mmCIF file with all atom_site columns, C-alpha atoms in Angstrom:
data_model
loop_
_atom_site.group_PDB
_atom_site.id
_atom_site.type_symbol
_atom_site.label_atom_id
_atom_site.label_alt_id
_atom_site.label_comp_id
_atom_site.label_asym_id
_atom_site.label_entity_id
_atom_site.label_seq_id
_atom_site.pdbx_PDB_ins_code
_atom_site.Cartn_x
_atom_site.Cartn_y
_atom_site.Cartn_z
_atom_site.occupancy
_atom_site.B_iso_or_equiv
_atom_site.pdbx_formal_charge
_atom_site.auth_seq_id
_atom_site.auth_comp_id
_atom_site.auth_asym_id
_atom_site.auth_atom_id
_atom_site.pdbx_PDB_model_num
ATOM 1   C CA . MET A 1 1   ? 23.384  -41.819 -24.014 1.00 42.00 ? 1   MET A CA 1
ATOM 2   C CA . ALA A 1 2   ? 26.177  -40.900 -21.606 1.00 42.00 ? 2   ALA A CA 1
ATOM 3   C CA . VAL A 1 3   ? 29.364  -39.452 -23.025 1.00 43.00 ? 3   VAL A CA 1
ATOM 4   C CA . ASN A 1 4   ? 32.446  -40.291 -20.993 1.00 45.00 ? 4   ASN A CA 1
ATOM 5   C CA . THR A 1 5   ? 35.953  -38.953 -21.143 1.00 44.00 ? 5   THR A CA 1
ATOM 6   C CA . PRO A 1 6   ? 38.830  -41.433 -21.455 1.00 42.00 ? 6   PRO A CA 1
ATOM 7   C CA . SER A 1 7   ? 40.116  -40.557 -18.009 1.00 41.00 ? 7   SER A CA 1
ATOM 8   C CA . GLY A 1 8   ? 36.813  -40.235 -16.158 1.00 45.00 ? 8   GLY A CA 1
ATOM 9   C CA . ARG A 1 9   ? 36.574  -36.993 -14.206 1.00 47.00 ? 9   ARG A CA 1
ATOM 10  C CA . SER A 1 10  ? 40.195  -35.984 -14.303 1.00 45.00 ? 10  SER A CA 1
ATOM 11  C CA . ARG A 1 11  ? 39.768  -33.449 -17.102 1.00 50.00 ? 11  ARG A CA 1
ATOM 12  C CA . GLY A 1 12  ? 39.031  -29.811 -16.538 1.00 50.00 ? 12  GLY A CA 1
ATOM 13  C CA . ARG A 1 13  ? 40.150  -27.405 -13.858 1.00 58.00 ? 13  ARG A CA 1
ATOM 14  C CA . PRO A 1 14  ? 38.293  -28.071 -10.601 1.00 54.00 ? 14  PRO A CA 1
ATOM 15  C CA . ALA A 1 15  ? 36.851  -25.278 -8.482  1.00 53.00 ? 15  ALA A CA 1
ATOM 16  C CA . ARG A 1 16  ? 39.363  -24.018 -5.951  1.00 72.00 ? 16  ARG A CA 1
ATOM 17  C CA . THR A 1 17  ? 37.211  -24.172 -2.832  1.00 88.00 ? 17  THR A CA 1
ATOM 18  C CA . PRO A 1 18  ? 34.318  -26.395 -1.698  1.00 86.00 ? 18  PRO A CA 1
ATOM 19  C CA . GLU A 1 19  ? 31.999  -23.410 -2.041  1.00 89.00 ? 19  GLU A CA 1
ATOM 20  C CA . GLN A 1 20  ? 33.133  -22.732 -5.600  1.00 88.00 ? 20  GLN A CA 1
ATOM 21  C CA . HIS A 1 21  ? 32.778  -26.424 -6.363  1.00 89.00 ? 21  HIS A CA 1
ATOM 22  C CA . GLU A 1 22  ? 29.151  -26.439 -5.222  1.00 91.00 ? 22  GLU A CA 1
ATOM 23  C CA . GLN A 1 23  ? 28.415  -23.207 -7.074  1.00 93.00 ? 23  GLN A CA 1
ATOM 24  C CA . MET A 1 24  ? 29.766  -24.633 -10.321 1.00 93.00 ? 24  MET A CA 1
ATOM 25  C CA . ARG A 1 25  ? 27.863  -27.889 -9.859  1.00 93.00 ? 25  ARG A CA 1
ATOM 26  C CA . ALA A 1 26  ? 24.662  -25.932 -9.211  1.00 93.00 ? 26  ALA A CA 1
ATOM 27  C CA . ARG A 1 27  ? 25.339  -23.857 -12.328 1.00 95.00 ? 27  ARG A CA 1
ATOM 28  C CA . ILE A 1 28  ? 25.644  -27.005 -14.437 1.00 95.00 ? 28  ILE A CA 1
ATOM 29  C CA . LEU A 1 29  ? 22.495  -28.488 -12.916 1.00 93.00 ? 29  LEU A CA 1
ATOM 30  C CA . ALA A 1 30  ? 20.568  -25.280 -13.589 1.00 92.00 ? 30  ALA A CA 1
ATOM 31  C CA . ALA A 1 31  ? 21.704  -25.314 -17.214 1.00 94.00 ? 31  ALA A CA 1
ATOM 32  C CA . ALA A 1 32  ? 20.878  -29.006 -17.520 1.00 93.00 ? 32  ALA A CA 1
ATOM 33  C CA . GLY A 1 33  ? 17.440  -28.312 -16.063 1.00 89.00 ? 33  GLY A CA 1
ATOM 34  C CA . ALA A 1 34  ? 16.754  -25.645 -18.671 1.00 91.00 ? 34  ALA A CA 1
ATOM 35  C CA . VAL A 1 35  ? 17.897  -27.929 -21.504 1.00 93.00 ? 35  VAL A CA 1
ATOM 36  C CA . TYR A 1 36  ? 15.962  -30.899 -20.117 1.00 89.00 ? 36  TYR A CA 1
ATOM 37  C CA . ALA A 1 37  ? 12.796  -28.828 -19.766 1.00 86.00 ? 37  ALA A CA 1
ATOM 38  C CA . LYS A 1 38  ? 13.023  -27.792 -23.416 1.00 87.00 ? 38  LYS A CA 1
ATOM 39  C CA . HIS A 1 39  ? 14.296  -30.974 -25.076 1.00 88.00 ? 39  HIS A CA 1
ATOM 40  C CA . GLY A 1 40  ? 13.535  -33.882 -22.714 1.00 85.00 ? 40  GLY A CA 1
ATOM 41  C CA . GLN A 1 41  ? 15.963  -36.694 -21.966 1.00 84.00 ? 41  GLN A CA 1
ATOM 42  C CA . ARG A 1 42  ? 16.675  -37.625 -25.570 1.00 87.00 ? 42  ARG A CA 1
ATOM 43  C CA . GLY A 1 43  ? 17.479  -34.054 -26.535 1.00 90.00 ? 43  GLY A CA 1
ATOM 44  C CA . THR A 1 44  ? 19.642  -33.267 -23.519 1.00 92.00 ? 44  THR A CA 1
ATOM 45  C CA . THR A 1 45  ? 23.274  -33.339 -24.619 1.00 95.00 ? 45  THR A CA 1
ATOM 46  C CA . VAL A 1 46  ? 26.558  -32.239 -23.128 1.00 96.00 ? 46  VAL A CA 1
ATOM 47  C CA . ALA A 1 47  ? 26.948  -29.762 -25.990 1.00 96.00 ? 47  ALA A CA 1
ATOM 48  C CA . ARG A 1 48  ? 23.670  -28.051 -25.147 1.00 96.00 ? 48  ARG A CA 1
ATOM 49  C CA . ILE A 1 49  ? 24.378  -28.043 -21.423 1.00 96.00 ? 49  ILE A CA 1
ATOM 50  C CA . VAL A 1 50  ? 27.840  -26.484 -21.681 1.00 96.00 ? 50  VAL A CA 1
ATOM 51  C CA . LYS A 1 51  ? 26.541  -23.896 -24.137 1.00 96.00 ? 51  LYS A CA 1
ATOM 52  C CA . LYS A 1 52  ? 23.741  -22.962 -21.755 1.00 95.00 ? 52  LYS A CA 1
ATOM 53  C CA . ALA A 1 53  ? 26.082  -22.893 -18.747 1.00 94.00 ? 53  ALA A CA 1
ATOM 54  C CA . ARG A 1 54  ? 28.798  -21.056 -20.703 1.00 95.00 ? 54  ARG A CA 1
ATOM 55  C CA . LEU A 1 55  ? 31.584  -23.372 -19.681 1.00 93.00 ? 55  LEU A CA 1
ATOM 56  C CA . SER A 1 56  ? 33.902  -25.892 -21.318 1.00 93.00 ? 56  SER A CA 1
ATOM 57  C CA . ARG A 1 57  ? 33.385  -29.605 -21.781 1.00 94.00 ? 57  ARG A CA 1
ATOM 58  C CA . PRO A 1 58  ? 36.426  -30.409 -19.604 1.00 94.00 ? 58  PRO A CA 1
ATOM 59  C CA . THR A 1 59  ? 34.880  -28.408 -16.761 1.00 94.00 ? 59  THR A CA 1
ATOM 60  C CA . PHE A 1 60  ? 31.596  -30.283 -17.178 1.00 95.00 ? 60  PHE A CA 1
ATOM 61  C CA . TYR A 1 61  ? 33.407  -33.621 -16.911 1.00 95.00 ? 61  TYR A CA 1
ATOM 62  C CA . VAL A 1 62  ? 34.973  -32.622 -13.614 1.00 93.00 ? 62  VAL A CA 1
ATOM 63  C CA . PHE A 1 63  ? 31.486  -32.820 -12.118 1.00 94.00 ? 63  PHE A CA 1
ATOM 64  C CA . PHE A 1 64  ? 29.567  -35.334 -14.231 1.00 95.00 ? 64  PHE A CA 1
ATOM 65  C CA . ASP A 1 65  ? 30.418  -38.402 -16.317 1.00 94.00 ? 65  ASP A CA 1
ATOM 66  C CA . GLY A 1 66  ? 27.939  -37.515 -19.047 1.00 93.00 ? 66  GLY A CA 1
ATOM 67  C CA . THR A 1 67  ? 24.317  -36.794 -19.813 1.00 91.00 ? 67  THR A CA 1
ATOM 68  C CA . ASP A 1 68  ? 22.936  -39.822 -17.957 1.00 89.00 ? 68  ASP A CA 1
ATOM 69  C CA . ASP A 1 69  ? 24.827  -38.776 -14.850 1.00 93.00 ? 69  ASP A CA 1
ATOM 70  C CA . VAL A 1 70  ? 23.649  -35.162 -14.874 1.00 92.00 ? 70  VAL A CA 1
ATOM 71  C CA . ILE A 1 71  ? 20.030  -36.106 -15.683 1.00 89.00 ? 71  ILE A CA 1
ATOM 72  C CA . THR A 1 72  ? 20.010  -38.566 -12.780 1.00 89.00 ? 72  THR A CA 1
ATOM 73  C CA . ALA A 1 73  ? 21.326  -35.844 -10.470 1.00 91.00 ? 73  ALA A CA 1
ATOM 74  C CA . LEU A 1 74  ? 18.762  -33.378 -11.815 1.00 87.00 ? 74  LEU A CA 1
ATOM 75  C CA . VAL A 1 75  ? 15.778  -35.706 -11.417 1.00 85.00 ? 75  VAL A CA 1
ATOM 76  C CA . ASN A 1 76  ? 16.929  -36.830 -7.972  1.00 85.00 ? 76  ASN A CA 1
ATOM 77  C CA . HIS A 1 77  ? 17.291  -33.201 -6.904  1.00 85.00 ? 77  HIS A CA 1
ATOM 78  C CA . THR A 1 78  ? 13.795  -32.334 -8.124  1.00 84.00 ? 78  THR A CA 1
ATOM 79  C CA . GLN A 1 79  ? 12.265  -35.431 -6.546  1.00 82.00 ? 79  GLN A CA 1
ATOM 80  C CA . SER A 1 80  ? 14.098  -34.955 -3.246  1.00 83.00 ? 80  SER A CA 1
ATOM 81  C CA . GLN A 1 81  ? 12.780  -31.394 -3.012  1.00 84.00 ? 81  GLN A CA 1
ATOM 82  C CA . LEU A 1 82  ? 9.232   -32.687 -3.504  1.00 85.00 ? 82  LEU A CA 1
ATOM 83  C CA . ASN A 1 83  ? 9.766   -35.481 -0.984  1.00 83.00 ? 83  ASN A CA 1
ATOM 84  C CA . GLY A 1 84  ? 11.206  -33.024 1.513   1.00 85.00 ? 84  GLY A CA 1
ATOM 85  C CA . ARG A 1 85  ? 8.159   -30.807 1.224   1.00 87.00 ? 85  ARG A CA 1
ATOM 86  C CA . LEU A 1 86  ? 5.821   -33.765 1.576   1.00 83.00 ? 86  LEU A CA 1
ATOM 87  C CA . TYR A 1 87  ? 7.701   -35.007 4.620   1.00 80.00 ? 87  TYR A CA 1
ATOM 88  C CA . ALA A 1 88  ? 7.635   -31.551 6.222   1.00 80.00 ? 88  ALA A CA 1
ATOM 89  C CA . ALA A 1 89  ? 3.897   -31.356 5.598   1.00 76.00 ? 89  ALA A CA 1
ATOM 90  C CA . MET A 1 90  ? 3.275   -34.802 7.054   1.00 71.00 ? 90  MET A CA 1
ATOM 91  C CA . VAL A 1 91  ? 5.745   -34.990 9.929   1.00 68.00 ? 91  VAL A CA 1
ATOM 92  C CA . GLU A 1 92  ? 3.659   -32.973 12.382  1.00 66.00 ? 92  GLU A CA 1
ATOM 93  C CA . PRO A 1 93  ? 0.912   -34.951 14.152  1.00 62.00 ? 93  PRO A CA 1
ATOM 94  C CA . ALA A 1 94  ? -2.403  -34.260 12.432  1.00 67.00 ? 94  ALA A CA 1
ATOM 95  C CA . ASP A 1 95  ? -5.541  -35.982 11.233  1.00 77.00 ? 95  ASP A CA 1
ATOM 96  C CA . LEU A 1 96  ? -5.507  -37.645 7.827   1.00 79.00 ? 96  LEU A CA 1
ATOM 97  C CA . ILE A 1 97  ? -7.624  -34.947 6.162   1.00 84.00 ? 97  ILE A CA 1
ATOM 98  C CA . THR A 1 98  ? -5.159  -32.241 7.197   1.00 84.00 ? 98  THR A CA 1
ATOM 99  C CA . GLN A 1 99  ? -2.281  -34.328 5.866   1.00 83.00 ? 99  GLN A CA 1
ATOM 100 C CA . ILE A 1 100 ? -4.036  -34.950 2.553   1.00 85.00 ? 100 ILE A CA 1
ATOM 101 C CA . VAL A 1 101 ? -4.731  -31.234 2.155   1.00 88.00 ? 101 VAL A CA 1
ATOM 102 C CA . ALA A 1 102 ? -1.051  -30.528 2.802   1.00 88.00 ? 102 ALA A CA 1
ATOM 103 C CA . ALA A 1 103 ? 0.034   -33.123 0.226   1.00 88.00 ? 103 ALA A CA 1
ATOM 104 C CA . VAL A 1 104 ? -2.286  -31.717 -2.448  1.00 92.00 ? 104 VAL A CA 1
ATOM 105 C CA . ASP A 1 105 ? -1.012  -28.186 -1.835  1.00 92.00 ? 105 ASP A CA 1
ATOM 106 C CA . VAL A 1 106 ? 2.606   -29.372 -2.031  1.00 91.00 ? 106 VAL A CA 1
ATOM 107 C CA . TYR A 1 107 ? 2.006   -30.912 -5.460  1.00 92.00 ? 107 TYR A CA 1
ATOM 108 C CA . LEU A 1 108 ? 0.173   -27.853 -6.779  1.00 93.00 ? 108 LEU A CA 1
ATOM 109 C CA . ASP A 1 109 ? 2.773   -25.426 -5.398  1.00 92.00 ? 109 ASP A CA 1
ATOM 110 C CA . THR A 1 110 ? 5.687   -27.438 -6.782  1.00 89.00 ? 110 THR A CA 1
ATOM 111 C CA . THR A 1 111 ? 4.111   -27.728 -10.227 1.00 89.00 ? 111 THR A CA 1
ATOM 112 C CA . GLU A 1 112 ? 3.398   -23.992 -10.333 1.00 88.00 ? 112 GLU A CA 1
ATOM 113 C CA . GLU A 1 113 ? 6.992   -23.200 -9.404  1.00 87.00 ? 113 GLU A CA 1
ATOM 114 C CA . MET A 1 114 ? 8.358   -25.504 -12.109 1.00 84.00 ? 114 MET A CA 1
ATOM 115 C CA . GLY A 1 115 ? 6.427   -23.664 -14.803 1.00 80.00 ? 115 GLY A CA 1
ATOM 116 C CA . ASP A 1 116 ? 6.937   -25.039 -18.317 1.00 77.00 ? 116 ASP A CA 1
ATOM 117 C CA . ALA A 1 117 ? 9.417   -27.616 -17.012 1.00 80.00 ? 117 ALA A CA 1
ATOM 118 C CA . ALA A 1 118 ? 6.565   -29.462 -15.284 1.00 83.00 ? 118 ALA A CA 1
ATOM 119 C CA . ARG A 1 119 ? 5.344   -30.802 -18.627 1.00 82.00 ? 119 ARG A CA 1
ATOM 120 C CA . VAL A 1 120 ? 8.629   -32.464 -19.542 1.00 83.00 ? 120 VAL A CA 1
ATOM 121 C CA . PHE A 1 121 ? 9.260   -33.784 -16.040 1.00 83.00 ? 121 PHE A CA 1
ATOM 122 C CA . HIS A 1 122 ? 5.791   -35.341 -15.982 1.00 84.00 ? 122 HIS A CA 1
ATOM 123 C CA . ILE A 1 123 ? 6.181   -36.946 -19.411 1.00 84.00 ? 123 ILE A CA 1
ATOM 124 C CA . GLU A 1 124 ? 9.657   -38.300 -18.663 1.00 82.00 ? 124 GLU A CA 1
ATOM 125 C CA . ALA A 1 125 ? 8.628   -39.571 -15.222 1.00 84.00 ? 125 ALA A CA 1
ATOM 126 C CA . HIS A 1 126 ? 5.928   -41.724 -16.816 1.00 84.00 ? 126 HIS A CA 1
ATOM 127 C CA . ASP A 1 127 ? 7.936   -42.950 -19.804 1.00 86.00 ? 127 ASP A CA 1
ATOM 128 C CA . PRO A 1 128 ? 9.312   -46.452 -19.046 1.00 88.00 ? 128 PRO A CA 1
ATOM 129 C CA . ALA A 1 129 ? 12.209  -45.770 -21.421 1.00 84.00 ? 129 ALA A CA 1
ATOM 130 C CA . SER A 1 130 ? 13.330  -42.732 -19.397 1.00 80.00 ? 130 SER A CA 1
ATOM 131 C CA . SER A 1 131 ? 15.634  -42.904 -16.379 1.00 78.00 ? 131 SER A CA 1
ATOM 132 C CA . ALA A 1 132 ? 13.252  -40.468 -14.675 1.00 82.00 ? 132 ALA A CA 1
ATOM 133 C CA . HIS A 1 133 ? 10.611  -43.226 -14.645 1.00 86.00 ? 133 HIS A CA 1
ATOM 134 C CA . ARG A 1 134 ? 12.745  -45.544 -12.514 1.00 85.00 ? 134 ARG A CA 1
ATOM 135 C CA . LEU A 1 135 ? 13.832  -42.742 -10.198 1.00 82.00 ? 135 LEU A CA 1
ATOM 136 C CA . ARG A 1 136 ? 10.232  -41.633 -9.691  1.00 84.00 ? 136 ARG A CA 1
ATOM 137 C CA . GLN A 1 137 ? 9.188   -45.156 -8.752  1.00 87.00 ? 137 GLN A CA 1
ATOM 138 C CA . GLU A 1 138 ? 12.067  -45.526 -6.297  1.00 86.00 ? 138 GLU A CA 1
ATOM 139 C CA . ASN A 1 139 ? 11.290  -42.204 -4.639  1.00 83.00 ? 139 ASN A CA 1
ATOM 140 C CA . GLU A 1 140 ? 7.590   -43.015 -4.477  1.00 86.00 ? 140 GLU A CA 1
ATOM 141 C CA . GLU A 1 141 ? 8.274   -46.207 -2.552  1.00 90.00 ? 141 GLU A CA 1
ATOM 142 C CA . VAL A 1 142 ? 10.159  -44.186 0.045   1.00 86.00 ? 142 VAL A CA 1
ATOM 143 C CA . MET A 1 143 ? 7.191   -41.852 0.445   1.00 84.00 ? 143 MET A CA 1
ATOM 144 C CA . VAL A 1 144 ? 4.687   -44.729 0.535   1.00 88.00 ? 144 VAL A CA 1
ATOM 145 C CA . ASP A 1 145 ? 6.569   -46.340 3.418   1.00 88.00 ? 145 ASP A CA 1
ATOM 146 C CA . MET A 1 146 ? 6.856   -43.015 5.241   1.00 82.00 ? 146 MET A CA 1
ATOM 147 C CA . LEU A 1 147 ? 3.183   -42.083 4.959   1.00 80.00 ? 147 LEU A CA 1
ATOM 148 C CA . ARG A 1 148 ? 1.919   -45.551 5.852   1.00 84.00 ? 148 ARG A CA 1
ATOM 149 C CA . GLY A 1 149 ? 4.229   -45.476 8.844   1.00 82.00 ? 149 GLY A CA 1
ATOM 150 C CA . ARG A 1 150 ? 2.797   -42.160 9.976   1.00 77.00 ? 150 ARG A CA 1
ATOM 151 C CA . ILE A 1 151 ? -0.749  -43.522 9.806   1.00 79.00 ? 151 ILE A CA 1
ATOM 152 C CA . ILE A 1 152 ? 0.179   -46.703 11.674  1.00 81.00 ? 152 ILE A CA 1
ATOM 153 C CA . GLU A 1 153 ? 1.847   -44.613 14.383  1.00 80.00 ? 153 GLU A CA 1
ATOM 154 C CA . SER A 1 154 ? -1.382  -42.650 14.805  1.00 76.00 ? 154 SER A CA 1
ATOM 155 C CA . GLY A 1 155 ? -3.271  -45.855 15.585  1.00 80.00 ? 155 GLY A CA 1
ATOM 156 C CA . ARG A 1 156 ? -5.369  -45.814 12.419  1.00 79.00 ? 156 ARG A CA 1
ATOM 157 C CA . PRO A 1 157 ? -5.650  -48.778 10.063  1.00 81.00 ? 157 PRO A CA 1
ATOM 158 C CA . ALA A 1 158 ? -3.286  -48.011 7.207   1.00 82.00 ? 158 ALA A CA 1
ATOM 159 C CA . PRO A 1 159 ? -4.437  -48.167 3.571   1.00 87.00 ? 159 PRO A CA 1
ATOM 160 C CA . SER A 1 160 ? -2.534  -50.570 1.336   1.00 90.00 ? 160 SER A CA 1
ATOM 161 C CA . SER A 1 161 ? 0.711   -49.598 -0.339  1.00 91.00 ? 161 SER A CA 1
ATOM 162 C CA . GLU A 1 162 ? -1.079  -49.840 -3.686  1.00 94.00 ? 162 GLU A CA 1
ATOM 163 C CA . ALA A 1 163 ? -3.654  -47.292 -2.518  1.00 92.00 ? 163 ALA A CA 1
ATOM 164 C CA . PHE A 1 164 ? -0.818  -44.878 -1.765  1.00 90.00 ? 164 PHE A CA 1
ATOM 165 C CA . ARG A 1 165 ? 0.812   -45.534 -5.140  1.00 92.00 ? 165 ARG A CA 1
ATOM 166 C CA . MET A 1 166 ? -2.484  -44.681 -6.785  1.00 93.00 ? 166 MET A CA 1
ATOM 167 C CA . LEU A 1 167 ? -2.687  -41.587 -4.583  1.00 91.00 ? 167 LEU A CA 1
ATOM 168 C CA . PHE A 1 168 ? 0.678   -40.322 -5.817  1.00 90.00 ? 168 PHE A CA 1
ATOM 169 C CA . GLY A 1 169 ? -0.278  -41.061 -9.417  1.00 90.00 ? 169 GLY A CA 1
ATOM 170 C CA . THR A 1 170 ? -3.496  -39.100 -8.948  1.00 93.00 ? 170 THR A CA 1
ATOM 171 C CA . LEU A 1 171 ? -1.728  -36.118 -7.381  1.00 92.00 ? 171 LEU A CA 1
ATOM 172 C CA . GLN A 1 172 ? 0.892   -36.088 -10.142 1.00 90.00 ? 172 GLN A CA 1
ATOM 173 C CA . ALA A 1 173 ? -1.713  -36.254 -12.892 1.00 91.00 ? 173 ALA A CA 1
ATOM 174 C CA . GLY A 1 174 ? -3.981  -33.692 -11.239 1.00 92.00 ? 174 GLY A CA 1
ATOM 175 C CA . SER A 1 175 ? -1.248  -31.135 -10.639 1.00 91.00 ? 175 SER A CA 1
ATOM 176 C CA . TYR A 1 176 ? 0.099   -31.618 -14.173 1.00 89.00 ? 176 TYR A CA 1
ATOM 177 C CA . ARG A 1 177 ? -3.338  -31.200 -15.730 1.00 90.00 ? 177 ARG A CA 1
ATOM 178 C CA . TYR A 1 178 ? -3.891  -28.053 -13.685 1.00 90.00 ? 178 TYR A CA 1
ATOM 179 C CA . SER A 1 179 ? -0.572  -26.502 -14.703 1.00 85.00 ? 179 SER A CA 1
ATOM 180 C CA . SER A 1 180 ? -0.833  -27.477 -18.376 1.00 84.00 ? 180 SER A CA 1
ATOM 181 C CA . THR A 1 181 ? -4.434  -26.373 -18.976 1.00 85.00 ? 181 THR A CA 1
ATOM 182 C CA . PRO A 1 182 ? -4.797  -22.672 -19.860 1.00 83.00 ? 182 PRO A CA 1
ATOM 183 C CA . GLY A 1 183 ? -7.289  -20.926 -17.608 1.00 86.00 ? 183 GLY A CA 1
ATOM 184 C CA . SER A 1 184 ? -7.405  -23.788 -15.124 1.00 87.00 ? 184 SER A CA 1
ATOM 185 C CA . ASP A 1 185 ? -8.773  -22.744 -11.733 1.00 91.00 ? 185 ASP A CA 1
ATOM 186 C CA . ARG A 1 186 ? -6.587  -23.826 -8.817  1.00 92.00 ? 186 ARG A CA 1
ATOM 187 C CA . ARG A 1 187 ? -9.485  -23.995 -6.371  1.00 91.00 ? 187 ARG A CA 1
ATOM 188 C CA . GLU A 1 188 ? -11.424 -26.359 -8.626  1.00 91.00 ? 188 GLU A CA 1
ATOM 189 C CA . ALA A 1 189 ? -8.349  -28.494 -9.301  1.00 92.00 ? 189 ALA A CA 1
ATOM 190 C CA . ARG A 1 190 ? -7.569  -28.634 -5.587  1.00 92.00 ? 190 ARG A CA 1
ATOM 191 C CA . ALA A 1 191 ? -11.112 -29.702 -4.686  1.00 91.00 ? 191 ALA A CA 1
ATOM 192 C CA . ALA A 1 192 ? -11.094 -32.452 -7.332  1.00 92.00 ? 192 ALA A CA 1
ATOM 193 C CA . MET A 1 193 ? -7.717  -33.748 -6.169  1.00 93.00 ? 193 MET A CA 1
ATOM 194 C CA . LEU A 1 194 ? -8.885  -33.744 -2.551  1.00 92.00 ? 194 LEU A CA 1
ATOM 195 C CA . ARG A 1 195 ? -11.966 -35.783 -3.413  1.00 92.00 ? 195 ARG A CA 1
ATOM 196 C CA . ALA A 1 196 ? -9.873  -38.360 -5.225  1.00 93.00 ? 196 ALA A CA 1
ATOM 197 C CA . ALA A 1 197 ? -7.264  -38.491 -2.458  1.00 91.00 ? 197 ALA A CA 1
ATOM 198 C CA . VAL A 1 198 ? -9.778  -38.977 0.358   1.00 91.00 ? 198 VAL A CA 1
ATOM 199 C CA . ALA A 1 199 ? -11.540 -41.672 -1.670  1.00 91.00 ? 199 ALA A CA 1
ATOM 200 C CA . LEU A 1 200 ? -8.254  -43.526 -2.164  1.00 92.00 ? 200 LEU A CA 1
ATOM 201 C CA . VAL A 1 201 ? -6.780  -43.521 1.348   1.00 88.00 ? 201 VAL A CA 1
ATOM 202 C CA . GLY A 1 202 ? -9.539  -42.231 3.637   1.00 87.00 ? 202 GLY A CA 1
ATOM 203 C CA . THR A 1 203 ? -12.364 -43.988 5.463   1.00 87.00 ? 203 THR A CA 1
ATOM 204 C CA . PRO A 1 204 ? -16.107 -43.335 5.067   1.00 89.00 ? 204 PRO A CA 1
ATOM 205 C CA . GLU A 1 205 ? -15.866 -41.198 8.194   1.00 89.00 ? 205 GLU A CA 1
ATOM 206 C CA . ASP A 1 206 ? -13.010 -39.176 6.662   1.00 87.00 ? 206 ASP A CA 1
ATOM 207 C CA . TRP A 1 207 ? -15.139 -38.608 3.566   1.00 88.00 ? 207 TRP A CA 1
ATOM 208 C CA . ARG A 1 208 ? -18.106 -37.461 5.660   1.00 89.00 ? 208 ARG A CA 1
ATOM 209 C CA . ARG A 1 209 ? -15.996 -34.988 7.623   1.00 87.00 ? 209 ARG A CA 1
ATOM 210 C CA . ALA A 1 210 ? -14.310 -33.635 4.505   1.00 86.00 ? 210 ALA A CA 1
ATOM 211 C CA . ALA A 1 211 ? -17.619 -33.304 2.644   1.00 85.00 ? 211 ALA A CA 1
ATOM 212 C CA . GLU A 1 212 ? -18.948 -31.134 5.463   1.00 85.00 ? 212 GLU A CA 1
ATOM 213 C CA . ARG A 1 213 ? -16.198 -28.589 4.819   1.00 80.00 ? 213 ARG A CA 1
ATOM 214 C CA . PRO A 1 214 ? -16.991 -26.409 1.769   1.00 76.00 ? 214 PRO A CA 1
ATOM 215 C CA . ASP A 1 215 ? -13.437 -25.045 1.888   1.00 77.00 ? 215 ASP A CA 1
ATOM 216 C CA . LEU A 1 216 ? -12.174 -28.514 0.932   1.00 79.00 ? 216 LEU A CA 1
ATOM 217 C CA . PHE A 1 217 ? -14.560 -30.013 -1.583  1.00 75.00 ? 217 PHE A CA 1
ATOM 218 C CA . GLY A 1 218 ? -15.677 -26.677 -2.995  1.00 65.00 ? 218 GLY A CA 1
ATOM 219 C CA . GLN A 1 219 ? -19.341 -27.265 -2.332  1.00 53.00 ? 219 GLN A CA 1
#
């Protein structure tokens, strides 16, 4: 539940320069990320955030209206980083198999970098009661439109939007399972995710070409 001040964001002493402003905002987001990763949305409070960031409540309210506001900013930041990596991997002209490989690696790399926070982000993103669920769906639609557009531009018949939604769900679940399972082998997880991805959005010819490459399917 968001906690608002009577006067909105007028409390607290603002940073003196734009650079200081951004540094303080980043500091709050980093603290919020640590709290969110440990306690989830329901356990993320202003009290915990300001304690972690070592700043006052008035300073917090200069930048954010409350917990809902900072969680939205945090989830959007995390999702936009993932989308940016996916876009960078897909923007260069390439065959579909190469693009799928790039997408799988982006998900695995991002999950590894998030560490323990990946568990909470995954749970919250798939909980209809969490704001992260809505934000994930909105961001996914952006990526679905982008990837379908790239395929159409290449002259290939584009898979349905639903196929791409299932693709993203598969990549999210696969990368989460890999990161949350002790002793999980990245190469095996990658090969399994590639098989599922090609089956969802590839053609029989794509499958044949991918199956002939032991570096992809691990055969």
